[in-house]
Short mmCIF file of C-alpha atoms and ligand atoms in Angstrom, two decimals:
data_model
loop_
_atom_site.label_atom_id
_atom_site.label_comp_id
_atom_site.label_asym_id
_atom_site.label_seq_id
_atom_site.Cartn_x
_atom_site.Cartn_y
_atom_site.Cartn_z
CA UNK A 171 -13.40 15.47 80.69
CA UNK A 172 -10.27 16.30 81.85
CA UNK A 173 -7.70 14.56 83.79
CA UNK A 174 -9.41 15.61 87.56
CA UNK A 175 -8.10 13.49 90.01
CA UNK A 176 -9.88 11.60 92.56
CA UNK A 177 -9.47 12.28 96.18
CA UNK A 178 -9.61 11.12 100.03
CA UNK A 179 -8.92 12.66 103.29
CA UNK A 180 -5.34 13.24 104.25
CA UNK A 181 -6.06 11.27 107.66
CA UNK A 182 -8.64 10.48 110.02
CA UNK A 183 -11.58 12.19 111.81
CA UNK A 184 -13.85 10.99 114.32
CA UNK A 185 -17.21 12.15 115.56
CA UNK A 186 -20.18 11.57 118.33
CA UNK A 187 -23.38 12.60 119.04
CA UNK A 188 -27.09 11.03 119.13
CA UNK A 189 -28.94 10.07 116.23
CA UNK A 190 -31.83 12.38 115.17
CA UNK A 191 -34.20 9.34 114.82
CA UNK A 192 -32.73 6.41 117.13
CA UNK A 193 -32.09 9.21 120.03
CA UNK A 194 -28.78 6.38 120.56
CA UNK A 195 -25.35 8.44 121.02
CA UNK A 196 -22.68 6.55 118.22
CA UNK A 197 -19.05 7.41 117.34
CA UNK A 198 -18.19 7.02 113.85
CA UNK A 199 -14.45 7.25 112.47
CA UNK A 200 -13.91 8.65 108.83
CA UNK A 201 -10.73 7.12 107.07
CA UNK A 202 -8.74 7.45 103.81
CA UNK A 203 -9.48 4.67 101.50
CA UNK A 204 -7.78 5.14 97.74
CA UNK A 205 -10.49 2.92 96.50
CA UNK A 206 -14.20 1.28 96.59
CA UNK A 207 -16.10 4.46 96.85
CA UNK A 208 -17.61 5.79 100.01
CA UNK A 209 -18.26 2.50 101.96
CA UNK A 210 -19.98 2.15 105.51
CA UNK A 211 -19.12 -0.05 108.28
CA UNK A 212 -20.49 -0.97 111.41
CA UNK A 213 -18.11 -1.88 114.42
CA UNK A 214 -20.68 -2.55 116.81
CA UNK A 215 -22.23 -5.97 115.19
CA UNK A 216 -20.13 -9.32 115.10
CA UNK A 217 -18.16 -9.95 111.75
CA UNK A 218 -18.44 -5.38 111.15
CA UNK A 219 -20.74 -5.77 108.03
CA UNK A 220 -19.62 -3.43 105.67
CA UNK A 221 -21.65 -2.19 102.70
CA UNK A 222 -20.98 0.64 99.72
CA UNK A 223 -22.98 4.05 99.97
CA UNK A 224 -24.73 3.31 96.96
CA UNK A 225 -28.66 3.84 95.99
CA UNK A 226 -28.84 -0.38 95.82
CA UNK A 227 -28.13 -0.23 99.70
CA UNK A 228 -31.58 2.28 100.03
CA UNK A 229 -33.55 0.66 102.33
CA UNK A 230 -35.92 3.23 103.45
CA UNK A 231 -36.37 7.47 102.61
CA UNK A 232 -39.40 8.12 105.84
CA UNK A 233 -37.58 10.89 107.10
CA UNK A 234 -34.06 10.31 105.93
CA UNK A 235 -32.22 8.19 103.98
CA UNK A 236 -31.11 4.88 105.48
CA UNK A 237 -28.98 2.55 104.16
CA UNK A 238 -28.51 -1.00 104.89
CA UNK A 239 -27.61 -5.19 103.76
CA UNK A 240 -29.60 -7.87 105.43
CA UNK A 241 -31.23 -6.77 108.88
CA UNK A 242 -28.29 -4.34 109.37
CA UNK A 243 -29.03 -0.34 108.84
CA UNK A 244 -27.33 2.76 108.69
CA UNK A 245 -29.53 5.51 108.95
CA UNK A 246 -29.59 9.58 108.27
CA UNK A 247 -26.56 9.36 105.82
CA UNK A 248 -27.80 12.23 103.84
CA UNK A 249 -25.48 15.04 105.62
CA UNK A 250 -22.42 13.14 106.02
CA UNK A 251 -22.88 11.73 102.05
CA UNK A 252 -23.39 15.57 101.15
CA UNK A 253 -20.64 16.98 103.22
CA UNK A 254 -18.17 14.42 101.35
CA UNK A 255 -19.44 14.55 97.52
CA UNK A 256 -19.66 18.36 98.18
CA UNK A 257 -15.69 18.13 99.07
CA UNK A 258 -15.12 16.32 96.25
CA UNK A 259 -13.86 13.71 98.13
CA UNK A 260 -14.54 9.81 96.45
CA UNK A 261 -13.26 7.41 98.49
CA UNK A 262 -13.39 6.99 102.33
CA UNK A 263 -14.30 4.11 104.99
CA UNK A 264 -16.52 5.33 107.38
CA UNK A 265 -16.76 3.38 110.54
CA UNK A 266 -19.79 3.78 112.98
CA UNK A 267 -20.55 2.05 116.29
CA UNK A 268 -24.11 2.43 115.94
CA UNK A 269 -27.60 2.56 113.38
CA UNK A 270 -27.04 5.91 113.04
CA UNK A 271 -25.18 8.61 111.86
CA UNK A 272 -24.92 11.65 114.65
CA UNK A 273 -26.69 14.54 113.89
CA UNK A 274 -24.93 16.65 115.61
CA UNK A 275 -25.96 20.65 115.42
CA UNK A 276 -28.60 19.08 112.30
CA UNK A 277 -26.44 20.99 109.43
CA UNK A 278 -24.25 19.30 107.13
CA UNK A 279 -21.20 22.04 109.31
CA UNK A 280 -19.77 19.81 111.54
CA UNK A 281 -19.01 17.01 108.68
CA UNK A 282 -17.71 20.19 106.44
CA UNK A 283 -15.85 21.55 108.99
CA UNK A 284 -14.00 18.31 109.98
CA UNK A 285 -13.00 17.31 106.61
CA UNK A 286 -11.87 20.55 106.08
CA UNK A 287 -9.02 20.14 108.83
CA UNK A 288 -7.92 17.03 107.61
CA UNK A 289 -7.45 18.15 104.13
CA UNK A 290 -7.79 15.94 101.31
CA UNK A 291 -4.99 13.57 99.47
CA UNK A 292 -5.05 13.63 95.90
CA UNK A 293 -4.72 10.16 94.43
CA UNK A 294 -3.69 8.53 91.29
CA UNK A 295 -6.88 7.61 89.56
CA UNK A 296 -9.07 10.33 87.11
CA UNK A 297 -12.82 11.38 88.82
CA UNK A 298 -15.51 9.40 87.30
CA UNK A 299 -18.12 11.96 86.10
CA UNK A 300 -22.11 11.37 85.77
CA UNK A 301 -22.61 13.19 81.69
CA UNK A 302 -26.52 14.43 81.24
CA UNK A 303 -26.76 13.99 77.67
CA UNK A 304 -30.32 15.23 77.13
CA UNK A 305 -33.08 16.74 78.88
CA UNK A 306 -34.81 14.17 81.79
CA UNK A 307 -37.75 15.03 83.97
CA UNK A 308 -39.28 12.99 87.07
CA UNK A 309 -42.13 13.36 88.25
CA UNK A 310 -43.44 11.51 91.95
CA UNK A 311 -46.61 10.62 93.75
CA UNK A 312 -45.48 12.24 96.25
CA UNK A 313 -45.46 16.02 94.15
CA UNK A 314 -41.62 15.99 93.54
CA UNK A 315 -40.47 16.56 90.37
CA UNK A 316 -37.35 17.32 89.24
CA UNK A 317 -35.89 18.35 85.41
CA UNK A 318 -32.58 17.71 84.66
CA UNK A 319 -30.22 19.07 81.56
CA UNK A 320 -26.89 18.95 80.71
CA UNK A 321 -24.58 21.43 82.37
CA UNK A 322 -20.98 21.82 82.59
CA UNK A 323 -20.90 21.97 86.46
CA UNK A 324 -23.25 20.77 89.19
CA UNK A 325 -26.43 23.96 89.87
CA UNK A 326 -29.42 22.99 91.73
CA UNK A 327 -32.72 25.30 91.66
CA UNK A 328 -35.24 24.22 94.15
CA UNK A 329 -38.67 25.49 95.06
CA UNK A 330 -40.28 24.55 98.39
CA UNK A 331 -43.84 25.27 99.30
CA UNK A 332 -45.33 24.79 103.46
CA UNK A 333 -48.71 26.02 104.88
CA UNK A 334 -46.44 27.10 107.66
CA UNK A 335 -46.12 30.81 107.57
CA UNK A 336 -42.46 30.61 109.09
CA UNK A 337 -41.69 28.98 105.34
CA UNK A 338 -44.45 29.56 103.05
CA UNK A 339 -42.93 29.41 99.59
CA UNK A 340 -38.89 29.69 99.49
CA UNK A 341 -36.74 29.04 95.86
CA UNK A 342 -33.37 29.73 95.06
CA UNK A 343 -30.29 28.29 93.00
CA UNK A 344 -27.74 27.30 94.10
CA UNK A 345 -24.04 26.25 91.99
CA UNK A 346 -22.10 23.46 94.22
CA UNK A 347 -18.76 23.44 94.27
CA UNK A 348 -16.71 23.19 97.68
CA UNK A 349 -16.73 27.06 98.41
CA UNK A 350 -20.21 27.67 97.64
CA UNK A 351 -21.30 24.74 99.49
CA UNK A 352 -19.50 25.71 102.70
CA UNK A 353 -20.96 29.42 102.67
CA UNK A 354 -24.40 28.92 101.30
CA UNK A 355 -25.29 25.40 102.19
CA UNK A 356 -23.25 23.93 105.31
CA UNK A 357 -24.56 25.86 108.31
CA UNK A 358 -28.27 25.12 106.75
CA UNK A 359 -30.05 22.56 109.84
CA UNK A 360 -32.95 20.22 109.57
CA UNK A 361 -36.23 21.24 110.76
CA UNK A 362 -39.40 19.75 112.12
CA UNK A 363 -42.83 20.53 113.27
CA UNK A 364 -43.53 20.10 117.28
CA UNK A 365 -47.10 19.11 116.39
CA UNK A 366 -45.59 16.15 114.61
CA UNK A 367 -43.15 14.79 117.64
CA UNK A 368 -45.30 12.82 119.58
CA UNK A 369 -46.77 10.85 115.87
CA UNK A 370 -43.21 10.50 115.04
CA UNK A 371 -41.78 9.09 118.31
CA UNK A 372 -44.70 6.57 118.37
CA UNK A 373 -43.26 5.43 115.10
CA UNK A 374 -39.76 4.99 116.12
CA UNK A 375 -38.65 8.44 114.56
CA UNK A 376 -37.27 11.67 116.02
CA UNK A 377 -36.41 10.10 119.22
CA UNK A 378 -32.98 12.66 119.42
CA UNK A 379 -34.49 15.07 118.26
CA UNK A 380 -33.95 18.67 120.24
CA UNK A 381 -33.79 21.98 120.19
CA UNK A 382 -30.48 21.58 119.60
CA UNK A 383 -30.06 19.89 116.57
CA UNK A 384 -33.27 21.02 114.53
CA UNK A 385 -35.08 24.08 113.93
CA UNK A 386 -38.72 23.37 115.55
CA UNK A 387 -41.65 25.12 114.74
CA UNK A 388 -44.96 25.73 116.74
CA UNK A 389 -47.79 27.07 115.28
CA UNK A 390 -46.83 30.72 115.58
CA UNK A 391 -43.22 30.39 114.32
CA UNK A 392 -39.77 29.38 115.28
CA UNK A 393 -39.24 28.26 118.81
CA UNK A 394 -35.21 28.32 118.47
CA UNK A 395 -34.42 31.06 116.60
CA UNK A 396 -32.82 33.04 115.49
CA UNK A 397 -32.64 31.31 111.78
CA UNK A 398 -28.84 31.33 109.95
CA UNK A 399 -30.42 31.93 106.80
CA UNK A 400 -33.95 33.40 106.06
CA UNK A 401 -34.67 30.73 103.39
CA UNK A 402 -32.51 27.73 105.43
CA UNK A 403 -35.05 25.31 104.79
CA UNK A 404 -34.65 25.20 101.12
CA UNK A 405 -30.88 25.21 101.78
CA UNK A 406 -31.59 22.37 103.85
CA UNK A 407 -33.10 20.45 101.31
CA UNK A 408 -30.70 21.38 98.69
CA UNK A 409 -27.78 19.94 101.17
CA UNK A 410 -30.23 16.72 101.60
CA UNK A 411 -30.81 16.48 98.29
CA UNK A 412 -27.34 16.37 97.31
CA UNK A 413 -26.64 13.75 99.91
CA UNK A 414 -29.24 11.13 98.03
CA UNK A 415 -27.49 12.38 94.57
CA UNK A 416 -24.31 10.99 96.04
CA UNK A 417 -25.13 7.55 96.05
CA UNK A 418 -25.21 7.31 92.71
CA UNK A 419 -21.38 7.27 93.43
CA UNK A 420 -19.90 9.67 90.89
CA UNK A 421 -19.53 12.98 90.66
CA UNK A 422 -22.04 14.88 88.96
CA UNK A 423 -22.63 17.91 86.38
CA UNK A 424 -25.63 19.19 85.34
CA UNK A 425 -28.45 21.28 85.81
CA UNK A 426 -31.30 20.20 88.17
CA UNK A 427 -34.37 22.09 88.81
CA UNK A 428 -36.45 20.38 91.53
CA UNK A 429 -40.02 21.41 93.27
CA UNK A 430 -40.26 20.05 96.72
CA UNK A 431 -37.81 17.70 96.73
CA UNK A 432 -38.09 14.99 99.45
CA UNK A 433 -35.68 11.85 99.94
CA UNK A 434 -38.10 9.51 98.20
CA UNK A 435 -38.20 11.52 94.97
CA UNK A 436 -34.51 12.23 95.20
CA UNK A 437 -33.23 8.83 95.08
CA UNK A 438 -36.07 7.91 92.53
CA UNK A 439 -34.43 10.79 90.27
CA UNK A 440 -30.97 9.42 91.48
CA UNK A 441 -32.03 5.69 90.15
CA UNK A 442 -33.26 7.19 86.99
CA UNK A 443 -30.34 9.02 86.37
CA UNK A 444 -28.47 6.19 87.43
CA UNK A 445 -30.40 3.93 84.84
CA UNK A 446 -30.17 6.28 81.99
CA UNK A 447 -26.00 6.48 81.70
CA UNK A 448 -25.88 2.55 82.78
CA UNK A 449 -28.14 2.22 79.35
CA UNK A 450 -26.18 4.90 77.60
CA UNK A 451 -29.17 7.43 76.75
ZN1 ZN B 519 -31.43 16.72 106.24
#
């Protein structure tokens, strides 16, 4: 590969909203760091435990992808993780004073858009890159499966498939690179069912949720339209899915072709990936 450098934000950004699932407002504060990765910590708890984004900090994928050390979580890091690996930044601190990341407008924008003022800093060190050598597939209980094959730069195809008319049966690919991801991919929001709201607040979940930061859907259609994209929902899960791919905590090329990805599946495919250059396959 050649000599790419690795990268962090040229200074500091901070951010506040609820949290999708927790409904609790939190600030968090995004900082340079020139090394350890992307690394979360929280300034709320005594001693601000501080842990690496990295797929052996998954603690659960119900909804989103939360990471956490002990009984401490950070939860819904999917668009944040996304918004960084998809501006090639490597290294950060992010400090939150909360369990959860905001969700703000429920696209991976906001993030984009902030670390896109800041600029990035180039530093000294060469990228780490994730190599496909060969041809993988994955296949999940849950009817995820993804195949992935070498490829000089990073292209996701995904398929998605709902009884809901309002999606029905979306695919598309989609190359990732900075640009692409900013037109094609950023502005894409999150999007739940209002038949599921009162099952999933019971449970803890989607207590922020609003019209405001998801797309919601009755049983007729969308309540808050109008939609930024007739197919966001697969962009939406391409964005996600690139946020769980992140934790592997390099960058990545190759070619993955996924059909209904979901966070479980992607950070199983994530691990195996993970597994298969740690054993040199
Ligand atoms: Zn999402």
């Amino acid at each position: 590969m050649s000599h790419i450098k690795q990268q962090t934000i040229a200074s500091q950004f901070t951010l506040e909203g609820v949290g999708i699932h927790s409904g609790y407002t939190s600030r968090l504060t995004v900082k340079p760091a020139s090394k350890g990765g992307i690394r979360f910590k929280r300034m709320d708890i005594d001693g601000n435990p501080e842990f690496p984004a990295h797929l052996d900090f998954v603690q659960e994928t119900d909804r989103g992808t939360n990471l956490g050390v002990g009984e401490v979580r950070i939860m819904t890091i999917e668009h944040i993780m996304s918004s960084l690996i998809a501006s090639e930044v490597d290294h950060v601190l992010i400090e939150l004073s909360g369990n959860e990341i905001p969700i703000l407008d429920g696209s991976f924008q906001p993030f984009c858009r902030a670390i896109t003022a800041v600029g990035l800093r180039q530093l000294s060190s060469d990228v780490e890159v994730m190599h496909i050598t060969r041809n993988l597939r994955i296949e999940c209980d849950s009817g995820a499966s993804y195949r992935v094959s070498p490829c000089s730069n990073l292209q996701i195809s995904a398929q998605i498939e709902f009884t809901h008319s309002a999606i029905g049966r979306q695919s598309g690919v989609f190359e990732i690179n900075p640009n692409t991801f900013g037109s094609e991919i950023a502005a894409a929001r999150t999007f739940g069912f209002e038949s599921d709201v009162e099952y999933l607040k019971a449970r803890g979940l989607a207590r922020g949720a609003s019209l405001e930061n998801a797309i919601v859907l009755d049983d007729t259609g969308v309540i808050n339209g109008p939609l930024r994209f007739k197919d966001e929902f697969l962009r939406h899960k391409v964005g996600d899915l690139l946020g769980d791919l992140a934790l592997i905590g390099k960058r990545i090329r190759a070619s993955i072709i996924c059909e209904k990805p979901g966070h479980e599946g992607n950070i199983k495919m994530a691990r195996f990936l993970r597994d298969k250059v740690k054993s040199n396959d």
